[in-house]
mmCIF file of C-alpha atoms in Angstrom:
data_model
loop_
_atom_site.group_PDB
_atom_site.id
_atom_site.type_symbol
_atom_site.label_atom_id
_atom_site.label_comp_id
_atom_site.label_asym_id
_atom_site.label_seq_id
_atom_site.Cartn_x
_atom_site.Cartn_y
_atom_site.Cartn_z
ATOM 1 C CA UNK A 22 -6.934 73.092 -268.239
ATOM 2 C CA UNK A 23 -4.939 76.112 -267.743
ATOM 3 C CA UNK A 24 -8.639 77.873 -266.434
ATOM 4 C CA UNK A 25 -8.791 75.046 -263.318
ATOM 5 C CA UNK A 26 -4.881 75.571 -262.751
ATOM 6 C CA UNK A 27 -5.003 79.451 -262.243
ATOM 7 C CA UNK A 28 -8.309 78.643 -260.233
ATOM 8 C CA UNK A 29 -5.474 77.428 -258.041
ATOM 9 C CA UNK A 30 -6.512 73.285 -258.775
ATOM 10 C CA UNK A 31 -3.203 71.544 -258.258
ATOM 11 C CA UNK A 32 -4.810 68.032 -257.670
ATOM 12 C CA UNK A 33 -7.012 67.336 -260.992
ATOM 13 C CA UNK A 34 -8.413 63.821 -261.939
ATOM 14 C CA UNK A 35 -9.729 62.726 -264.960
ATOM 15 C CA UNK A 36 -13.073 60.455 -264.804
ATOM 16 C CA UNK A 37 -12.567 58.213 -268.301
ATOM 17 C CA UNK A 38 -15.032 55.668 -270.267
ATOM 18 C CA UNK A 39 -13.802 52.057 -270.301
ATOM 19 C CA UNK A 40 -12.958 51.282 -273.799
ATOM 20 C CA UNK A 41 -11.376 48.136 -275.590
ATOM 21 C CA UNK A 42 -7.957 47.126 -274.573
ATOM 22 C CA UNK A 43 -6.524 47.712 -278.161
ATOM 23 C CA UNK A 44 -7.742 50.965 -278.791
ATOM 24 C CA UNK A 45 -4.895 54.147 -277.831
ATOM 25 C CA UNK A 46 -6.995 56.186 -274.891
ATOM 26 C CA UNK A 47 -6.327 59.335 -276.259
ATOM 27 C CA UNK A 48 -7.859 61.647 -273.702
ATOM 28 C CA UNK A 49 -5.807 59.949 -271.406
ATOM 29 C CA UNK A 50 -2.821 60.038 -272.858
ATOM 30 C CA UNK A 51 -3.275 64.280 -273.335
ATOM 31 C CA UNK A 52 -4.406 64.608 -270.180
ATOM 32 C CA UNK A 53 -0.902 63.224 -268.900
ATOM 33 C CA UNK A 54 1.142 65.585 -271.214
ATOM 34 C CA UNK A 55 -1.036 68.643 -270.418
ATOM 35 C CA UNK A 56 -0.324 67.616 -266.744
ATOM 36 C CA UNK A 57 3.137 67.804 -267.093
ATOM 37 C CA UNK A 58 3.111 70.748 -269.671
ATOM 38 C CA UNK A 59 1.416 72.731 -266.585
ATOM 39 C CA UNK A 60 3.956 71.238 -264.294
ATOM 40 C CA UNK A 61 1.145 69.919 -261.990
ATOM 41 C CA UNK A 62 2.856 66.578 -260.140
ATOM 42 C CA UNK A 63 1.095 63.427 -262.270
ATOM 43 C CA UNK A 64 0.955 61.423 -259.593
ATOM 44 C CA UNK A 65 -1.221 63.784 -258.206
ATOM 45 C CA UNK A 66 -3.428 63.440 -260.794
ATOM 46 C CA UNK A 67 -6.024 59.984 -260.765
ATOM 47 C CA UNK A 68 -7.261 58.839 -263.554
ATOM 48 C CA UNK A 69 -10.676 56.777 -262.955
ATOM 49 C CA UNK A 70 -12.831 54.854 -265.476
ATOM 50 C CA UNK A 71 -15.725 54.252 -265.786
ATOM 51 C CA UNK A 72 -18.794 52.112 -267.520
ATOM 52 C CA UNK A 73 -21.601 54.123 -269.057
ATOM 53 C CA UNK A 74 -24.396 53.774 -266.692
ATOM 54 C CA UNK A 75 -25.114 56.305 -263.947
ATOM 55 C CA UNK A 76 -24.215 54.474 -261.336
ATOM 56 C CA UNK A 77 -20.827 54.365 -262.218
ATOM 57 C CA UNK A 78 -20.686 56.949 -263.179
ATOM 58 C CA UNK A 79 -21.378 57.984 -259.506
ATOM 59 C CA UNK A 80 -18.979 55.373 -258.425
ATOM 60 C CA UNK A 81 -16.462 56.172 -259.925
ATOM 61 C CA UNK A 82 -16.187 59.808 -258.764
ATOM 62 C CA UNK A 83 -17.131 58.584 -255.638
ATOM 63 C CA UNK A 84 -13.800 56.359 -255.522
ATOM 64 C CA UNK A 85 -11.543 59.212 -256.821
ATOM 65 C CA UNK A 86 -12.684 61.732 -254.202
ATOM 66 C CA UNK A 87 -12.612 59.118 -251.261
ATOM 67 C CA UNK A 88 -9.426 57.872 -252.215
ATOM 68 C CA UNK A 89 -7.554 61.276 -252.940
ATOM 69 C CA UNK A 90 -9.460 63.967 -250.941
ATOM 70 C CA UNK A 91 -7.351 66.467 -252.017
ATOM 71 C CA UNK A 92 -8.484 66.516 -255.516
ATOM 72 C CA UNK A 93 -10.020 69.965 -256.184
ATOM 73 C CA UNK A 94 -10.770 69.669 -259.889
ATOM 74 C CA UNK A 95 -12.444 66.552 -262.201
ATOM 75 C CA UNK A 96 -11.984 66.578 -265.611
ATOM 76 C CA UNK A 97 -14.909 64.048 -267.417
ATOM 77 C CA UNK A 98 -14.837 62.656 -270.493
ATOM 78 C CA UNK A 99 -18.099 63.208 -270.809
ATOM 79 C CA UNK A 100 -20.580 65.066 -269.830
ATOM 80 C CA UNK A 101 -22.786 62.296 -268.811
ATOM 81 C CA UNK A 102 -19.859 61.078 -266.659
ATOM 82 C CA UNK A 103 -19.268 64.793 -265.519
ATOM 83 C CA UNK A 104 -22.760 64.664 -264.484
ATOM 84 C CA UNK A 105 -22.346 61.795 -261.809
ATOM 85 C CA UNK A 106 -19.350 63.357 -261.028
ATOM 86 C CA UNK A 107 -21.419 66.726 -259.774
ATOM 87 C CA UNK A 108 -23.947 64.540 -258.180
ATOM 88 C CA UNK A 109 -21.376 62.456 -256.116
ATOM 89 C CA UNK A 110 -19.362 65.222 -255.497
ATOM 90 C CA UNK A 111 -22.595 67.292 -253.870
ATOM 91 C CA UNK A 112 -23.252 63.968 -252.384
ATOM 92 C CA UNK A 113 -20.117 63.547 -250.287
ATOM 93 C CA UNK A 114 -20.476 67.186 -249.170
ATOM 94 C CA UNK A 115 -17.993 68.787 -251.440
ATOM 95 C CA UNK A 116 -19.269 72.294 -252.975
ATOM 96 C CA UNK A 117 -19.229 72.830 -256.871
ATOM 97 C CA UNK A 118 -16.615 74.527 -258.065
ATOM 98 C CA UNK A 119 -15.594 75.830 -254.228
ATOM 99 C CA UNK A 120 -14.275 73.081 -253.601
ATOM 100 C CA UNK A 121 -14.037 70.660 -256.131
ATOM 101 C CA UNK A 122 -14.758 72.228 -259.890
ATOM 102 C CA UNK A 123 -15.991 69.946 -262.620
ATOM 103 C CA UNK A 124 -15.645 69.806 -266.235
ATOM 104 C CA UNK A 125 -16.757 68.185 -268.938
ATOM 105 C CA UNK A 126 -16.722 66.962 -272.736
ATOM 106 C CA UNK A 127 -18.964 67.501 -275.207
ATOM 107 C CA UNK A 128 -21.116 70.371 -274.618
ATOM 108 C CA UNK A 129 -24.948 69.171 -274.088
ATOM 109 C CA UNK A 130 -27.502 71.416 -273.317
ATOM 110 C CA UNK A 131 -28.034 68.512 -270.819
ATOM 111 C CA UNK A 132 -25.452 70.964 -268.850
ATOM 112 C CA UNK A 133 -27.256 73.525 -268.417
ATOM 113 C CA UNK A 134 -30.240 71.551 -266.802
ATOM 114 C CA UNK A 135 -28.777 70.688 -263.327
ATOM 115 C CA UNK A 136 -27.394 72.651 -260.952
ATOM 116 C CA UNK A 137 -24.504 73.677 -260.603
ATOM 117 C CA UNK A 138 -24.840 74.254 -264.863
ATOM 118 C CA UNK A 139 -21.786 72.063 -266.015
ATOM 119 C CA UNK A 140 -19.131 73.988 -267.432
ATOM 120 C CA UNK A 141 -18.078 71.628 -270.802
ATOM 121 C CA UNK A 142 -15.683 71.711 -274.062
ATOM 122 C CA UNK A 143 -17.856 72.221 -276.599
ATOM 123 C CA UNK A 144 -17.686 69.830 -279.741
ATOM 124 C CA UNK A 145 -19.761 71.117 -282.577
ATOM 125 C CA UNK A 146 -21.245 67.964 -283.703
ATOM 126 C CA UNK A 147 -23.019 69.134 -286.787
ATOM 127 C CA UNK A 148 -19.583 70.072 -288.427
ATOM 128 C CA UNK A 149 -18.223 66.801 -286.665
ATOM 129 C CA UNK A 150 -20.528 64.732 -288.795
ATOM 130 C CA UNK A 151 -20.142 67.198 -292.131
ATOM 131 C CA UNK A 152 -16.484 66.305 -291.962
ATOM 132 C CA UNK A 153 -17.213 62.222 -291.598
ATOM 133 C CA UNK A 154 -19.505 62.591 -294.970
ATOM 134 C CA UNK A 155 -16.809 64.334 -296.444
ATOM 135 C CA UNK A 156 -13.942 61.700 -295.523
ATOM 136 C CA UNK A 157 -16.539 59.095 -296.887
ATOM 137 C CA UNK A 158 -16.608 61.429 -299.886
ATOM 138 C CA UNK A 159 -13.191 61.827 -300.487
ATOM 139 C CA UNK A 160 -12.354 57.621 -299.573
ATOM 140 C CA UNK A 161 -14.613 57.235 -302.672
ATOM 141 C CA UNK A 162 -12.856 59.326 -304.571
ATOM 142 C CA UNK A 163 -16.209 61.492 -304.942
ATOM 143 C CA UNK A 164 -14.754 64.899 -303.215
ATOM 144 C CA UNK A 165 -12.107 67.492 -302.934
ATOM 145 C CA UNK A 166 -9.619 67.729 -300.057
ATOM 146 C CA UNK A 167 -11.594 70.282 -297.609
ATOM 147 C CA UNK A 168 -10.506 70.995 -293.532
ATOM 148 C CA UNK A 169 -10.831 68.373 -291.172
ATOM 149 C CA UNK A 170 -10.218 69.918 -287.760
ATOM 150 C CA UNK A 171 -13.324 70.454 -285.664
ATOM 151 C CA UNK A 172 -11.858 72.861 -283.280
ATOM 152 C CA UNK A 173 -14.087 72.970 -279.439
ATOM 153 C CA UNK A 174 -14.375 75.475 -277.536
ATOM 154 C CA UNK A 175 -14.852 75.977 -273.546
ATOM 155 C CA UNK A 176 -18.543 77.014 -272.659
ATOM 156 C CA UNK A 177 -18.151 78.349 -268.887
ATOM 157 C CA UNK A 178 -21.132 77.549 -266.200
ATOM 158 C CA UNK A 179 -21.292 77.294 -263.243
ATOM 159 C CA UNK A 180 -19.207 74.341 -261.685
ATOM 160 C CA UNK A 181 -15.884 74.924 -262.939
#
């Protein structure tokens, strides 16, 4: 976040996945407080969601950038949703990252297959999965207390 700030982003929306009503949205909610942590205005700041399927994907940062054309940065929670953000912003004539950088979550090599490459946060889900085994493990009683923080890193590309 503080990479797209000092890139001089000052109006940054985040493109979310619809989820259950009950469930905390937890991106969401840390998006807001790194918002304010930056001291970037929230209500600058749009947050869209969106269904899983490419067209809404499309839509939905279609809607953000119509609606507030002064966003300069997206922030996805996905990079499948990052994806359609690229492709609608390209679409509405916006330049990637000149004018409108995009990031992503998850860190597919999916993003380094279009163009602009997606710049992403990369979650290493090997050790993500390691670490669900072992809290199986240990809920059985069948394993030791080991770390449980899969820590992501940002893999820069091209579009933000």
């Amino acid at each position: 976040m503080k990479r797209v700030q000092a890139g001089g982003h000052r109006s940054i929306a985040l493109l979310g996945s619809e989820g259950p009503d009950d469930v905390p949205d937890t991106p969401r909610d840390t998006f807001g407080a790194v918002i304010r942590e930056l001291g970037v205005d929230p209500s600058r700041c749009p947050v869209q969601q969106c269904a899983q399927t490419v067209q809404d994907r499309d839509q939905a940062a279609t809607a953000v950038l119509t609606a507030y054309p002064d966003v300069t940065a997206l922030f996805a929670y996905s990079d499948l949703i990052a994806v359609g953000a690229i492709r609608a912003a390209l679409r509405l004539g916006r330049q990637v990252p000149e004018s409108c950088a995009v990031v992503g979550f998850d860190g597919l090599p999916l993003g380094e297959l279009i163009t602009p490459a997606l710049t992403s946060v990369h979650i290493d889900t090997w050790q993500l999965g390691e670490l669900a085994v072992d809290q199986v493990a240990r809920h059985l009683g069948e394993a030791a207390d080991t770390a449980n923080v899969v820590v992501p890193h940002l893999v820069i590309r091209d579009s933000g």
